[in-house]
Short mmCIF file of C-alpha atoms and ligand atoms in Angstrom, two decimals:
data_model
loop_
_atom_site.label_atom_id
_atom_site.label_comp_id
_atom_site.label_asym_id
_atom_site.label_seq_id
_atom_site.Cartn_x
_atom_site.Cartn_y
_atom_site.Cartn_z
CA MET M 17 27.77 255.74 139.57
CA THR M 18 26.72 252.90 137.10
CA ARG M 19 23.10 254.27 135.50
CA HIS M 20 21.34 251.54 134.12
CA GLN M 21 21.07 251.87 130.70
CA PRO M 22 17.27 251.17 128.55
CA PRO M 23 18.12 249.34 125.94
CA ALA M 24 18.86 251.33 122.48
CA SER M 25 16.17 251.38 120.46
CA PRO M 26 16.18 253.73 117.08
CA LEU M 27 13.38 255.19 117.09
CA LEU M 28 12.06 258.76 116.91
CA ASP M 29 10.75 259.70 120.41
CA HIS M 30 8.04 262.19 118.02
CA CYS M 31 6.88 262.67 114.92
CA PRO M 32 8.75 265.98 113.00
CA PRO M 33 8.09 268.07 109.80
CA THR M 34 9.50 266.49 106.09
CA LEU M 35 11.43 268.78 104.59
CA PRO M 36 8.48 271.38 102.46
CA GLY M 37 7.17 270.30 99.48
CA HIS M 38 9.13 272.85 97.14
CA ALA M 39 12.49 270.49 97.90
CA TYR M 40 11.42 268.60 95.81
CA HIS M 41 10.67 270.59 92.47
CA SER M 42 12.27 274.12 92.87
CA ALA M 43 14.56 275.18 91.42
CA ASP M 44 16.56 276.89 93.47
CA TRP M 45 16.11 274.96 96.36
CA PHE M 46 17.79 271.87 93.70
CA ALA M 47 20.40 275.86 92.81
CA GLN M 48 21.25 275.57 96.21
CA GLU M 49 21.25 271.81 96.77
CA GLN M 50 24.17 271.68 93.99
CA ARG M 51 26.31 274.91 94.79
CA THR M 52 26.46 272.61 99.00
CA ILE M 53 25.97 269.84 98.94
CA TRP M 54 27.33 268.58 95.54
CA ALA M 55 29.92 270.86 95.36
CA ARG M 56 31.63 270.09 98.30
CA ASN M 57 30.88 265.95 98.92
CA TRP M 58 32.79 262.63 97.72
CA VAL M 59 30.98 261.72 94.81
CA ALA M 60 30.93 257.97 93.71
CA ALA M 61 32.07 258.14 89.40
CA GLY M 62 31.88 254.39 88.92
CA ARG M 63 34.86 251.56 88.88
CA LEU M 64 38.41 252.59 88.87
CA ALA M 65 39.32 248.92 86.09
CA ASP M 66 36.08 250.27 84.24
CA LEU M 67 38.34 253.46 83.40
CA MET M 68 40.73 251.60 80.72
CA PRO M 69 44.49 253.56 80.80
CA GLY M 70 44.49 255.58 77.83
CA SER M 71 41.00 256.81 78.38
CA MET M 72 38.81 259.75 79.76
CA ARG M 73 35.40 260.20 80.26
CA ARG M 74 32.55 262.68 80.74
CA LEU M 75 30.28 262.58 83.44
CA ARG M 76 28.32 266.01 86.01
CA VAL M 77 29.19 266.80 89.33
CA GLY M 78 26.23 268.95 90.52
CA ALA M 79 26.48 271.84 88.13
CA ALA M 80 29.87 271.39 86.61
CA SER M 81 30.98 269.30 83.40
CA VAL M 82 34.22 267.38 84.35
CA ILE M 83 36.24 264.90 82.53
CA LEU M 84 38.19 261.45 84.53
CA CYS M 85 41.42 261.07 82.71
CA ARG M 86 42.88 258.02 83.19
CA ALA M 87 46.66 257.70 81.67
CA THR M 88 48.00 255.85 79.79
CA ASP M 89 50.27 254.72 82.17
CA GLY M 90 47.07 253.81 85.46
CA GLY M 91 48.08 257.25 86.74
CA LEU M 92 43.81 259.26 87.35
CA SER M 93 43.71 262.80 87.21
CA ALA M 94 40.17 265.32 87.33
CA PHE M 95 39.45 268.44 85.92
CA HIS M 96 36.69 271.13 84.89
CA ASN M 97 35.22 269.71 81.60
CA VAL M 98 36.25 274.05 80.43
CA CYS M 99 39.04 275.59 77.88
CA ARG M 100 40.83 278.49 80.14
CA HIS M 101 40.89 280.23 76.50
CA ARG M 102 37.70 281.04 75.96
CA GLY M 103 35.57 278.80 77.55
CA ALA M 104 35.46 275.70 75.36
CA GLU M 105 33.37 272.18 76.64
CA LEU M 106 36.64 269.92 76.28
CA CYS M 107 35.31 266.38 75.70
CA GLY M 108 31.70 267.19 74.27
CA GLN M 109 31.36 262.95 74.92
CA ASP M 110 30.75 260.34 77.97
CA ALA M 111 33.84 259.18 76.86
CA ALA M 112 37.10 258.86 74.35
CA PRO M 113 40.61 258.53 73.81
CA LEU M 114 43.18 259.93 76.21
CA GLY M 115 46.88 259.76 74.67
CA ARG M 116 49.63 262.18 76.22
CA LEU M 117 47.67 265.57 75.48
CA ILE M 118 43.93 266.88 76.06
CA ALA M 119 43.79 268.85 73.16
CA CYS M 120 41.08 272.35 73.15
CA PRO M 121 38.55 271.09 69.85
CA TYR M 122 38.09 274.98 69.33
CA HIS M 123 41.10 276.24 68.51
CA ALA M 124 43.71 273.65 69.28
CA TRP M 125 44.89 274.44 72.60
CA SER M 126 46.37 271.58 74.32
CA TYR M 127 47.08 270.47 78.02
CA ALA M 128 49.43 267.90 79.51
CA ALA M 129 47.25 265.01 80.46
CA CYS M 130 48.11 264.14 84.23
CA ASP M 131 48.53 268.08 85.24
CA GLY M 132 46.31 269.96 83.93
CA HIS M 133 49.37 272.17 82.80
CA LEU M 134 49.26 274.38 79.59
CA VAL M 135 51.67 273.27 76.82
CA ALA M 136 50.84 275.33 73.66
CA THR M 137 47.83 277.55 72.79
CA GLY M 138 47.22 276.48 68.60
CA HIS M 139 48.05 279.31 66.67
CA ALA M 140 47.76 281.70 68.97
CA CYS M 141 50.39 283.63 70.13
CA PRO M 142 50.23 285.86 72.81
CA THR M 143 52.16 288.03 74.06
CA SER M 144 54.71 288.60 76.73
CA ASP M 145 51.82 289.02 79.86
CA PHE M 146 50.01 286.48 78.42
CA ARG M 147 51.64 283.31 81.50
CA ARG M 148 51.29 280.20 80.45
CA GLU M 149 51.22 278.25 83.61
CA ASP M 150 48.93 280.05 84.94
CA HIS M 151 46.40 279.06 82.63
CA GLY M 152 45.77 275.44 83.13
CA LEU M 153 42.74 273.49 83.28
CA LEU M 154 40.94 273.39 86.73
CA PRO M 155 41.32 270.16 88.58
CA VAL M 156 39.02 268.23 90.33
CA ALA M 157 40.24 266.14 93.79
CA VAL M 158 39.48 262.42 92.91
CA THR M 159 41.02 258.85 94.70
CA VAL M 160 39.71 255.96 95.34
CA TRP M 161 38.08 254.12 98.11
CA SER M 162 37.66 250.63 97.99
CA GLY M 163 38.07 250.08 93.40
CA PHE M 164 35.49 253.15 93.46
CA VAL M 165 36.88 255.89 91.87
CA LEU M 166 35.23 259.44 93.61
CA VAL M 167 35.98 262.74 93.15
CA ASN M 168 35.04 265.91 94.95
CA LEU M 169 34.28 270.04 93.36
CA SER M 170 36.07 272.07 96.91
CA ARG M 171 39.38 273.35 96.37
CA ASP M 172 39.60 271.85 99.93
CA PRO M 173 38.13 268.07 100.05
CA GLY M 174 37.88 267.20 103.20
CA PRO M 175 38.85 263.34 103.83
CA LEU M 176 36.30 260.24 103.32
CA HIS M 177 34.53 261.13 106.22
CA PRO M 178 34.90 258.55 108.77
CA ASP M 179 30.96 258.76 109.98
CA MET M 180 29.95 256.74 106.27
CA GLY M 181 31.34 253.75 107.70
CA LEU M 182 34.16 253.17 105.61
CA GLY M 183 35.50 249.92 107.99
CA SER M 184 32.29 247.85 106.97
CA LEU M 185 33.51 246.70 103.59
CA ASP M 186 36.71 245.78 104.95
CA ASN M 187 36.80 242.07 104.65
CA TRP M 188 35.47 241.75 100.57
CA PRO M 189 38.30 241.66 98.60
CA MET M 190 36.79 244.81 96.92
CA ALA M 191 40.16 246.20 94.14
CA ASP M 192 39.99 243.13 92.94
CA LEU M 193 36.12 242.37 92.01
CA VAL M 194 35.21 242.66 88.07
CA THR M 195 31.64 244.56 86.87
CA GLY M 196 29.99 241.69 85.45
CA HIS M 197 26.57 243.73 85.41
CA ARG M 198 25.31 247.20 84.62
CA ILE M 199 21.63 249.16 84.77
CA VAL M 200 20.94 252.41 83.74
CA ARG M 201 17.18 254.64 85.28
CA ASP M 202 16.32 257.55 84.53
CA LEU M 203 14.15 258.16 86.96
CA ALA M 204 11.45 260.80 87.06
CA CYS M 205 11.70 262.22 91.05
CA ASN M 206 14.30 264.33 92.98
CA TRP M 207 17.37 262.15 93.97
CA LYS M 208 16.29 262.78 97.65
CA VAL M 209 12.85 261.33 97.02
CA PHE M 210 14.99 257.43 96.55
CA TRP M 211 17.58 258.66 98.83
CA GLU M 212 14.28 259.15 101.62
CA ASN M 213 12.84 255.52 100.38
CA TYR M 214 15.85 254.26 100.00
CA ASN M 215 16.27 254.61 104.63
CA GLU M 216 13.33 253.53 105.46
CA CYS M 217 11.03 250.06 105.34
CA LEU M 218 7.66 250.59 106.23
CA HIS M 219 7.31 250.22 101.94
CA CYS M 220 8.07 247.52 102.53
CA PRO M 221 5.03 244.84 102.46
CA GLY M 222 3.31 246.67 100.07
CA ILE M 223 5.94 247.42 97.56
CA HIS M 224 8.59 244.54 97.96
CA PRO M 225 6.60 240.51 98.38
CA GLU M 226 9.91 239.03 97.15
CA LEU M 227 12.00 241.19 99.10
CA CYS M 228 9.72 240.39 102.42
CA ASP M 229 10.38 236.53 101.82
CA MET M 230 14.27 237.19 101.19
CA VAL M 231 14.21 239.14 104.65
CA PRO M 232 10.80 239.04 106.89
CA VAL M 233 11.82 241.59 109.63
CA TYR M 234 11.32 243.77 105.56
CA GLY M 235 7.95 242.39 106.20
CA ARG M 236 7.83 244.15 109.42
CA GLY M 237 7.71 247.13 108.32
CA LEU M 238 11.19 247.07 110.29
CA MET M 239 15.29 248.41 108.77
CA ALA M 240 16.02 245.64 112.00
CA ALA M 241 15.60 243.35 114.52
CA ASP M 242 16.92 245.62 116.96
CA GLU M 243 14.28 247.79 116.39
CA ALA M 244 10.88 246.32 117.32
CA PRO M 245 12.32 243.23 118.77
CA GLU M 246 8.21 242.97 120.38
CA ARG M 247 7.12 242.81 116.23
CA ALA M 248 10.82 241.29 115.05
CA PRO M 249 10.65 237.51 113.72
CA ASP M 250 12.27 234.79 115.70
CA THR M 251 15.13 234.21 113.40
CA GLY M 252 17.83 232.64 114.80
CA GLY M 253 20.37 235.88 114.28
CA ARG M 254 20.46 235.48 110.66
CA VAL M 255 18.77 237.85 108.57
CA LEU M 256 18.02 236.24 105.64
CA ARG M 257 14.94 233.62 105.68
CA GLU M 258 16.28 230.00 106.25
CA GLY M 259 18.53 228.61 103.95
CA ALA M 260 19.37 231.66 101.76
CA VAL M 261 22.55 233.09 101.73
CA SER M 262 22.32 235.73 99.73
CA TRP M 263 20.68 238.19 97.53
CA THR M 264 20.38 236.11 93.81
CA PRO M 265 16.94 234.47 92.98
CA ASP M 266 17.32 230.95 94.90
CA GLY M 267 19.05 232.86 97.79
CA GLN M 268 22.14 230.43 96.36
CA PRO M 269 25.60 231.69 96.88
CA CYS M 270 26.34 232.98 92.78
CA GLY M 271 29.78 231.09 93.31
CA PRO M 272 32.76 231.21 96.48
CA GLU M 273 32.15 233.01 99.34
CA PHE M 274 33.94 235.56 99.94
CA PRO M 275 36.37 233.83 103.25
CA GLY M 276 37.34 236.87 105.33
CA LEU M 277 33.78 237.62 106.25
CA THR M 278 33.63 237.23 110.15
CA PRO M 279 30.66 234.89 111.16
CA GLU M 280 28.15 238.12 111.60
CA GLU M 281 28.77 239.33 108.52
CA ARG M 282 27.78 236.61 107.09
CA GLN M 283 24.80 235.92 108.94
CA ASN M 284 23.42 239.24 107.68
CA GLY M 285 23.09 238.31 105.01
CA PHE M 286 23.74 241.81 103.81
CA ASN M 287 25.98 244.81 105.01
CA PHE M 288 25.22 248.54 103.56
CA VAL M 289 27.58 251.29 103.06
CA THR M 290 26.59 253.85 102.18
CA LEU M 291 27.78 257.43 101.07
CA TYR M 292 26.52 260.31 100.80
CA PRO M 293 25.34 262.46 98.22
CA ALA M 294 25.86 259.59 95.60
CA MET M 295 25.93 255.79 96.65
CA TYR M 296 25.37 253.01 98.60
CA VAL M 297 26.84 249.69 98.40
CA VAL M 298 25.68 246.87 99.21
CA ALA M 299 28.21 243.54 100.06
CA HIS M 300 26.98 239.88 99.99
CA VAL M 301 29.02 237.13 100.77
CA ASP M 302 29.82 236.12 97.16
CA HIS M 303 29.06 239.13 95.06
CA VAL M 304 28.88 243.43 96.12
CA ARG M 305 26.65 246.01 94.24
CA ALA M 306 26.37 249.34 94.05
CA VAL M 307 23.49 252.07 92.97
CA ARG M 308 25.21 255.63 92.60
CA LEU M 309 22.25 258.39 92.54
CA GLU M 310 22.88 261.51 89.67
CA PRO M 311 20.30 264.33 89.81
CA THR M 312 19.77 265.72 86.46
CA GLY M 313 16.89 267.91 86.86
CA PRO M 314 14.99 269.06 89.90
CA GLU M 315 12.57 266.24 88.94
CA SER M 316 14.77 263.66 87.50
CA THR M 317 18.03 261.64 88.47
CA ARG M 318 20.11 258.26 86.54
CA LEU M 319 20.68 255.32 88.39
CA THR M 320 23.64 253.69 87.77
CA ALA M 321 23.82 249.98 89.29
CA GLU M 322 26.05 247.38 88.90
CA TRP M 323 27.45 243.62 90.74
CA TYR M 324 30.57 242.91 91.28
CA PHE M 325 31.84 239.42 90.92
CA PRO M 326 35.27 238.05 91.68
CA ALA M 327 37.05 237.09 88.57
CA GLY M 328 37.00 233.26 88.60
CA THR M 329 33.31 233.45 89.99
CA LEU M 330 32.36 235.40 86.18
CA ALA M 331 34.62 233.18 84.28
CA ARG M 332 32.47 230.35 85.57
CA PRO M 333 31.06 228.18 82.63
CA GLY M 334 26.92 229.05 82.77
CA PHE M 335 27.24 232.21 84.81
CA ASP M 336 24.41 234.41 84.40
CA ALA M 337 25.20 238.15 86.02
CA ALA M 338 22.23 239.26 84.22
CA GLU M 339 20.42 235.87 85.94
CA ILE M 340 22.05 236.81 89.55
CA ALA M 341 21.27 240.32 89.51
CA SER M 342 17.35 239.94 88.59
CA PHE M 343 16.52 239.60 92.45
CA ALA M 344 17.13 243.62 92.83
CA THR M 345 17.09 244.28 89.89
CA LEU M 346 12.99 243.32 91.44
CA VAL M 347 13.85 245.48 94.14
CA ILE M 348 15.72 248.22 92.18
CA ASP M 349 12.66 249.03 90.21
CA GLN M 350 9.72 249.04 93.20
CA ASP M 351 11.86 251.42 94.59
CA GLY M 352 12.33 253.13 91.32
CA ALA M 353 8.46 252.87 90.95
CA ALA M 354 7.29 254.74 94.11
CA ALA M 355 9.88 257.44 94.14
CA GLU M 356 8.49 257.83 91.16
CA MET M 357 5.18 257.82 92.59
CA ASN M 358 6.36 259.40 95.17
CA GLN M 359 7.35 262.35 93.07
CA ARG M 360 3.90 262.88 91.50
CA GLY M 361 1.79 264.08 94.88
CA LEU M 362 5.21 266.08 95.89
CA ARG M 363 4.82 268.38 93.03
CA SER M 364 -0.01 269.09 94.02
CA PRO M 365 0.85 272.49 95.21
CA ALA M 366 -1.96 271.62 98.09
CA TYR M 367 1.29 269.68 99.80
CA GLN M 368 2.80 271.90 102.08
CA ARG M 369 4.80 269.16 104.22
CA GLY M 370 4.22 265.81 105.60
CA ARG M 371 5.62 264.17 108.81
CA LEU M 372 7.70 261.16 109.63
CA MET M 373 7.16 258.20 111.69
CA PRO M 374 9.16 256.95 114.97
CA GLU M 375 10.35 254.18 112.61
CA GLU M 376 11.95 257.04 110.27
CA TYR M 377 15.05 258.23 112.91
CA ALA M 378 17.54 257.52 109.13
CA ILE M 379 15.23 259.91 107.02
CA ALA M 380 14.73 262.45 110.08
CA ASP M 381 19.25 261.96 110.45
CA PHE M 382 19.14 262.16 105.70
CA HIS M 383 17.26 265.14 106.50
CA ALA M 384 19.56 267.21 109.40
CA TRP M 385 22.21 266.10 106.88
CA VAL M 386 20.70 267.76 103.35
CA LEU M 387 19.92 270.75 105.83
CA GLY M 388 23.37 271.07 107.89
CA GLN M 389 25.49 270.44 104.48
CA MET M 390 23.10 273.79 103.09
CA ALA M 391 23.48 276.01 105.21
CA GLU M 392 27.13 275.55 105.75
CA GLU M 393 28.48 279.13 103.82
CA GLU M 394 28.36 278.42 100.62
CA GLN M 395 32.68 278.81 98.51
CA GLY M 396 33.06 281.42 96.34
S1 FES N 407 38.11 278.41 73.97
FE1 FES N 407 39.66 276.51 73.12
S2 FES N 407 41.09 277.52 72.27
FE2 FES N 407 40.35 277.88 72.18
FE1 FE2 N 408 12.59 249.57 99.42
#
C-alpha cells in the first residue's frame, strides 16, 4: 500500500526542555564531558599543510595534552605529552622543531618520533627487570580527512562517522587548498553554547543584519527554506541574495570558482559540514573556511577560524585574504558576543532550564547527541 507522505518538515512538533543550567558551568559536568565526548571522538587539530615536516605542535584534547608530530619525511604521529619515566611534560611550547628523537627535558629519556619507542634513558642504567619496549610514548590515534588532521584519544577509535555528512566536500579540492587567514578568539562561554547558537537561526534577524541581507531566508529566522515553505522568501532556488555567489564583502567570488561543483552546490552558495564536537566547515564556490572549538574551561572556549584558498587565488596581485574574510569574521564575532551574553545569563542561580522552540530542532539533536555520549560507559 502506498502511503501519502506529508511534506517533510524538520520542525519539532513540541517544545522540549533544554539542558539544565549547570550543564554550562559545573566543573563536574565539564569533567564528565572531557572523559566521554572529548576523549572518544575525532577532534580536529588544523591543516596538515600547516604542520611543517620536522615540527611538532602541542594540543589540548579534552583533558589531555597531546603532541602532534610531523617527521622530516612527512610522517604523522601523535602522543600524550607525558614522559614514561616520572611524568614530566615533554613539550612545553605550542610548537617546536622535531628531529628523529623526542627528548624529555627532565632526565633526558628519548623516544623515536616515528613510533614513540623508548630509545635511551639518559644517565640512568636500568636493571634487567626494566623492559624498554614497555615504556614507549603513549600513542594517540591520528588521521587526515580533506587536508585536516584529526586526533582521537580513544584506544579503539572508530572511523570518522559517516553520518557526519563527510561526503559533502567531495567536489572541493580540499587537500590542495592553502590557509590564507586565521583568527583566534577566547570566548567567555561554554563550548555547547556556541554550538547551540550555530544550530538555530531564530537569532539571525536580531544579531546578524548583514548576514540576513546576504541570505534572505535567515531574515525570517529560518536556517533553510524547507523548514517553513510558507515563510520562506521566493528566491527562485537561490540561497544567497540576487547577484551574490559567495560570502565575501561584495558577494562576488574572490578568485576562480571550483570547477567540480554540482549546479546545486553552486546555487547553495555555501555548504556546511559539522564534525562534533570540535569543528565545522563551510565550503563556498571560491574558498572554504573552518571553525574549530577547544574548550579551555567550563565557561571558556577558544575559537580558531581559518580561510582556505586555491594557491592561484592567494597569488593574485593585490589579493587580501583578511578583506575577503571580513564578512564571515563579522558574523563569527556577532555569534561570539551572543554566546557570551547567553553564558552570562546561564550563570543565574534562578535559571533551571529553558524550552526549545520547534525551529530549534537541530539543538534538540545536539542535546540528544551530548546526553547520549555522556551516558555511554566511560572508558577505563
Ligand atoms: S621525567 Fe622524563 S626523563 Fe625523567
Ligand atoms: Fe549566528
